[in-house]
């Protein structure tokens, strides 16, 4: 019977062989990058969540800053949203560039999800500020309403209507300047044709901010509907509450068809209340953007109040 030769190894060879085997055992397959990682984004914490979309913070190597990533699930989102509203949103925001609009950076689509990369607003939303401060003083309200006005004026000039203006969609950047976000219900190509303004029949947005014509379900001019929502935002800032708030559709419609009610506290100037009353009115009588831009309340800023013989003297500065 043949014998198998035994080859003896030196101690160094045995050690070397052991090390080679260990090295092979330690070798692991390289981790496959996610879609976002391959584009230079490292996901962080969640800052917002809905029924079919989540918003997360991400670190961007490309932009060298933090960004916001809206992640839309194709399995959970309604079909109409995926085929109509989402493509429209991406197309609209691509062409927008304004200091008071959240900047669109990139859109990435996979089999299961759509990722929308946007500018990140560090200081939350206007709603967060109102909840923290109870209500917003007129000086800050004037500044933020003017910034919203400029953003919407820019959009309308470019034939774009937002159709979902509300405190939750007004974000605050590092310096507490307004950034209008969420163009999920926006629509482009809404400039007048042959002197006629195109009407909208998509009844979208949030109930408490919706104009009477939307609640009634009749064709409406979306630019004026945006103006109505801006009036609701202004009221919410200075009073810390919504002017119309009812989960019942019928009751809410009754409220918006009546004159807006002003509360005794907090004290709000007559000029501010006057502006609100001329915005929260039927479509035919509602102020246009051009009228609001020249309103007295927006032109003046209260600097100080001093009491002289029991009477208040108000000094004002004119904005130029």
Coordinates of C-alpha atoms in Angstrom, one line a residue:
X1 CA 0.0 0.0 0.0
X2 CA 1.5 3.3 -1.0
X3 CA 2.1 5.8 1.7
X4 CA 1.3 9.5 1.3
X5 CA 4.3 11.6 1.9
X6 CA 4.0 14.0 4.8
X7 CA 5.5 17.4 4.1
X8 CA 6.6 19.2 7.2
X9 CA 6.4 23.0 7.3
X10 CA 8.6 25.3 9.3
X11 CA 7.0 27.3 12.1
X12 CA 7.2 30.5 10.0
X13 CA 5.5 28.7 7.1
X14 CA 2.8 27.4 9.4
X15 CA 2.2 30.9 10.7
X16 CA 2.2 32.4 7.2
X17 CA -0.3 29.8 6.1
X18 CA -2.6 30.5 9.0
X19 CA -2.4 34.2 8.3
X20 CA -3.4 33.7 4.6
X21 CA -6.4 31.6 5.6
X22 CA -7.5 34.2 8.2
X23 CA -7.1 36.9 5.5
X24 CA -9.4 35.0 3.2
X25 CA -11.9 34.5 6.0
X26 CA -11.9 38.2 6.8
X27 CA -12.5 39.2 3.2
X28 CA -16.2 40.4 2.9
X29 CA -18.0 41.5 -0.3
X30 CA -18.2 45.2 -0.7
X31 CA -21.4 46.8 0.5
X32 CA -23.6 47.9 -2.3
X33 CA -24.4 51.6 -2.3
X34 CA -28.1 52.7 -2.2
X35 CA -29.4 54.8 -5.0
X36 CA -29.1 58.0 -2.8
X37 CA -25.6 57.1 -1.7
X38 CA -24.5 56.6 -5.3
X39 CA -25.6 60.2 -5.9
X40 CA -23.7 61.5 -2.9
X41 CA -26.5 61.7 -0.4
X42 CA -26.3 60.2 3.1
X43 CA -29.8 60.0 4.7
X44 CA -30.4 61.3 8.2
X45 CA -33.4 61.7 10.5
X46 CA -37.0 62.0 9.4
X47 CA -38.5 65.6 9.6
X48 CA -41.9 64.9 8.1
X49 CA -44.2 62.0 7.2
X50 CA -47.4 61.6 5.4
X51 CA -49.5 58.7 4.1
X52 CA -47.3 57.9 1.1
X53 CA -44.3 60.3 1.4
X54 CA -41.5 60.9 4.0
X55 CA -39.1 63.8 4.2
X56 CA -35.7 63.2 5.6
X57 CA -32.6 65.3 6.1
X58 CA -29.5 64.2 4.1
X59 CA -25.9 65.3 3.9
X60 CA -24.9 66.1 0.3
X61 CA -21.3 65.7 -0.9
X62 CA -22.2 67.4 -4.1
X63 CA -23.8 70.5 -2.6
X64 CA -21.6 70.4 0.5
X65 CA -24.6 71.1 2.8
X66 CA -27.6 69.5 4.3
X67 CA -30.6 69.0 2.0
X68 CA -34.2 67.7 2.4
X69 CA -35.2 64.6 0.6
X70 CA -38.9 63.9 -0.2
X71 CA -39.3 60.1 -0.6
X72 CA -42.5 59.1 -2.4
X73 CA -43.5 55.4 -2.3
X74 CA -45.0 54.2 -5.6
X75 CA -46.8 51.4 -3.8
X76 CA -48.6 53.6 -1.3
X77 CA -49.2 56.8 -3.4
X78 CA -52.6 57.0 -5.3
X79 CA -52.4 56.4 -9.0
X80 CA -53.6 59.9 -9.9
X81 CA -50.9 61.4 -7.8
X82 CA -48.2 59.4 -9.5
X83 CA -49.4 60.0 -13.1
X84 CA -50.7 63.5 -12.8
X85 CA -49.6 65.6 -9.7
X86 CA -46.1 64.3 -9.1
X87 CA -44.8 64.8 -12.7
X88 CA -46.5 68.2 -12.7
X89 CA -44.8 69.1 -9.4
X90 CA -41.4 68.2 -10.7
X91 CA -41.9 70.0 -14.0
X92 CA -43.1 73.1 -12.2
X93 CA -40.3 73.4 -9.5
X94 CA -37.5 72.8 -12.1
X95 CA -38.1 76.3 -13.5
X96 CA -38.5 78.2 -10.3
X97 CA -35.8 80.3 -8.7
X98 CA -36.7 82.9 -6.1
X99 CA -35.3 83.7 -2.6
X100 CA -38.6 82.9 -1.0
X101 CA -39.2 79.6 -2.7
X102 CA -37.7 76.3 -1.6
X103 CA -35.1 75.5 -4.2
X104 CA -35.4 72.3 -6.2
X105 CA -32.1 70.4 -6.6
X106 CA -32.7 67.0 -8.2
X107 CA -35.2 64.3 -8.8
X108 CA -34.3 60.6 -8.8
X109 CA -36.7 57.8 -9.8
X110 CA -36.4 54.1 -9.2
X111 CA -38.8 51.1 -9.6
X112 CA -40.2 51.6 -6.1
X113 CA -39.7 55.2 -5.2
X114 CA -39.3 58.8 -6.3
X115 CA -36.8 61.0 -4.5
X116 CA -37.1 64.8 -4.7
X117 CA -34.0 66.6 -3.4
X118 CA -34.7 70.2 -2.1
X119 CA -33.1 73.0 -0.2
X120 CA -33.3 72.3 3.6
X121 CA -35.0 75.0 5.8
X122 CA -33.4 74.7 9.3
X123 CA -36.0 76.5 11.4
X124 CA -39.1 74.4 10.7
X125 CA -42.4 75.9 9.5
X126 CA -44.4 79.0 10.2
X127 CA -46.9 76.7 12.0
X128 CA -44.1 75.7 14.4
X129 CA -43.3 79.4 15.2
X130 CA -47.0 80.2 15.8
X131 CA -47.3 77.2 18.2
X132 CA -44.2 78.3 20.0
X133 CA -45.1 82.0 20.3
X134 CA -48.9 81.7 20.5
X135 CA -49.2 84.4 17.8
X136 CA -46.9 86.6 15.7
X137 CA -46.5 90.3 16.3
X138 CA -47.4 92.6 13.4
X139 CA -43.8 93.5 12.6
X140 CA -42.8 89.9 11.9
X141 CA -46.2 89.1 10.3
X142 CA -45.7 92.0 7.9
X143 CA -42.2 90.8 7.0
X144 CA -43.3 87.2 6.4
X145 CA -46.5 88.1 4.6
X146 CA -44.6 90.4 2.3
X147 CA -42.1 87.5 1.5
X148 CA -45.0 85.2 0.8
X149 CA -46.6 87.9 -1.4
X150 CA -43.4 88.2 -3.4
X151 CA -43.1 84.5 -3.8
X152 CA -46.7 84.1 -5.1
X153 CA -46.4 87.2 -7.3
X154 CA -43.3 85.5 -8.9
X155 CA -45.2 82.3 -9.4
X156 CA -48.3 83.9 -10.9
X157 CA -46.1 86.0 -13.2
X158 CA -44.6 82.7 -14.5
X159 CA -48.1 81.2 -15.0
X160 CA -47.9 78.9 -11.9
X161 CA -50.5 78.6 -9.2
X162 CA -49.7 76.9 -5.9
X163 CA -53.1 75.8 -4.7
X164 CA -52.0 74.6 -1.2
X165 CA -50.7 77.7 0.6
X166 CA -50.8 77.1 4.4
X167 CA -48.7 77.7 7.5
X168 CA -47.3 74.1 7.3
X169 CA -45.9 74.8 3.8
X170 CA -44.2 78.1 4.7
X171 CA -40.7 77.0 5.9
X172 CA -38.1 79.1 7.8
X173 CA -34.5 79.2 6.7
X174 CA -31.5 79.8 8.9
X175 CA -32.2 83.6 9.1
X176 CA -36.0 83.1 9.6
X177 CA -37.0 84.1 6.1
X178 CA -40.0 82.5 4.5
X179 CA -39.5 79.7 1.9
X180 CA -42.7 78.5 0.3
X181 CA -42.6 74.7 -0.3
X182 CA -44.7 71.7 -1.4
X183 CA -45.8 72.2 -5.0
X184 CA -47.7 68.9 -5.0
X185 CA -50.9 70.6 -6.2
X186 CA -49.3 73.3 -8.3
X187 CA -50.1 73.8 -11.9
X188 CA -48.3 75.7 -14.7
X189 CA -49.3 77.4 -17.9
X190 CA -52.0 79.3 -16.1
X191 CA -51.6 82.7 -17.9
X192 CA -54.6 84.4 -19.5
X193 CA -55.4 83.5 -23.1
X194 CA -57.2 86.1 -25.3
X195 CA -57.9 88.1 -22.1
X196 CA -59.5 85.2 -20.3
X197 CA -58.1 83.7 -17.2
X198 CA -58.1 79.8 -17.3
X199 CA -60.3 78.3 -14.6
X200 CA -59.4 75.3 -12.5
X201 CA -61.7 72.4 -11.6
X202 CA -59.3 70.4 -9.4
X203 CA -60.6 71.0 -5.8
X204 CA -57.4 70.5 -3.9
X205 CA -55.6 72.0 -0.9
X206 CA -56.5 72.1 2.8
X207 CA -60.1 72.7 4.0
X208 CA -59.3 75.4 6.5
X209 CA -57.4 77.4 3.8
X210 CA -59.7 76.7 0.9
X211 CA -61.6 79.5 -0.7
X212 CA -65.5 79.4 -0.8
X213 CA -65.5 78.6 -4.6
X214 CA -63.4 75.5 -4.0
X215 CA -65.6 74.4 -1.1
X216 CA -68.7 74.9 -3.3
X217 CA -67.1 72.8 -6.1
X218 CA -67.4 75.3 -8.9
X219 CA -64.8 76.3 -11.5
X220 CA -62.5 78.9 -9.9
X221 CA -59.7 81.3 -10.8
X222 CA -56.7 79.7 -8.9
X223 CA -54.8 82.9 -8.6
X224 CA -57.6 84.4 -6.5
X225 CA -57.8 81.1 -4.6
X226 CA -54.1 81.5 -3.7
X227 CA -54.9 85.1 -2.5
X228 CA -57.7 83.7 -0.2
X229 CA -55.2 81.2 1.3
X230 CA -52.7 84.0 1.9
X231 CA -55.4 85.9 3.8
X232 CA -56.0 82.9 6.0
X233 CA -52.2 82.7 6.7
X234 CA -52.1 86.4 7.7
X235 CA -55.1 85.9 10.0
X236 CA -53.4 82.8 11.5
X237 CA -50.2 84.8 12.2
X238 CA -51.6 87.8 13.9
X239 CA -54.3 85.9 15.9
X240 CA -52.6 82.5 16.4
X241 CA -55.7 80.7 15.2
X242 CA -57.5 80.0 12.0
X243 CA -60.4 82.2 10.9
X244 CA -62.5 79.3 9.7
X245 CA -62.0 75.8 11.2
X246 CA -64.5 73.0 11.0
X247 CA -64.1 69.4 9.9
X248 CA -67.7 69.4 8.7
X249 CA -67.7 70.5 5.0
X250 CA -71.2 72.1 5.2
X251 CA -70.5 74.0 8.4
X252 CA -67.1 75.3 7.0
X253 CA -68.8 76.5 3.9
X254 CA -71.3 78.5 6.0
X255 CA -68.4 80.0 7.9
X256 CA -66.5 81.2 4.9
X257 CA -69.6 82.8 3.4
X258 CA -70.0 85.0 6.4
X259 CA -67.9 88.0 7.4
X260 CA -64.6 87.1 9.2
X261 CA -64.7 87.5 13.0
X262 CA -61.9 89.4 14.7
X263 CA -61.1 88.6 18.4
X264 CA -60.3 91.1 21.0
X265 CA -57.1 89.5 22.0
X266 CA -54.4 89.9 20.7
X267 CA -54.8 93.5 19.7
X268 CA -54.5 93.8 15.9
X269 CA -54.2 97.1 14.1
X270 CA -57.2 98.5 12.1
X271 CA -55.1 98.6 8.9
X272 CA -54.2 94.9 9.2
X273 CA -57.8 93.9 9.9
X274 CA -58.9 96.0 6.9
X275 CA -56.5 94.1 4.6
X276 CA -57.8 90.7 5.9
X277 CA -61.5 91.7 5.4
X278 CA -60.7 92.7 1.7
X279 CA -59.0 89.3 1.1
X280 CA -61.5 87.0 2.8
X281 CA -64.4 87.9 0.6
X282 CA -66.2 86.4 -2.4
X283 CA -64.1 85.9 -5.5
X284 CA -65.6 88.9 -7.4
X285 CA -64.7 91.4 -4.7
X286 CA -61.3 89.8 -3.6
X287 CA -58.1 91.9 -3.8
X288 CA -55.6 91.0 -6.5
X289 CA -51.9 90.7 -5.8
X290 CA -51.3 94.1 -7.3
X291 CA -53.8 95.7 -4.9
X292 CA -52.3 94.0 -1.9
X293 CA -48.7 95.1 -2.8
X294 CA -49.9 98.7 -2.4
X295 CA -51.9 98.3 0.8
X296 CA -51.3 100.7 3.6
X297 CA -50.5 98.0 6.2
X298 CA -47.7 96.7 4.1
X299 CA -46.2 100.2 3.5
X300 CA -45.8 101.1 7.1
X301 CA -44.0 99.7 10.1
X302 CA -44.6 100.6 13.7
X303 CA -41.3 101.6 15.2
X304 CA -42.3 102.8 18.7
X305 CA -45.3 103.8 20.8
X306 CA -45.0 106.5 23.5
X307 CA -47.7 107.6 25.8
X308 CA -48.2 111.4 26.0
X309 CA -50.9 112.6 28.4
X310 CA -52.7 109.3 28.2
X311 CA -52.7 109.2 24.4
X312 CA -50.6 106.9 22.2
X313 CA -48.6 108.5 19.5
X314 CA -47.4 106.0 16.8
X315 CA -44.3 106.8 14.8
X316 CA -44.1 105.0 11.4
X317 CA -41.5 104.4 8.8
X318 CA -42.3 104.1 5.1
X319 CA -40.9 101.2 3.2
X320 CA -39.2 102.3 0.0

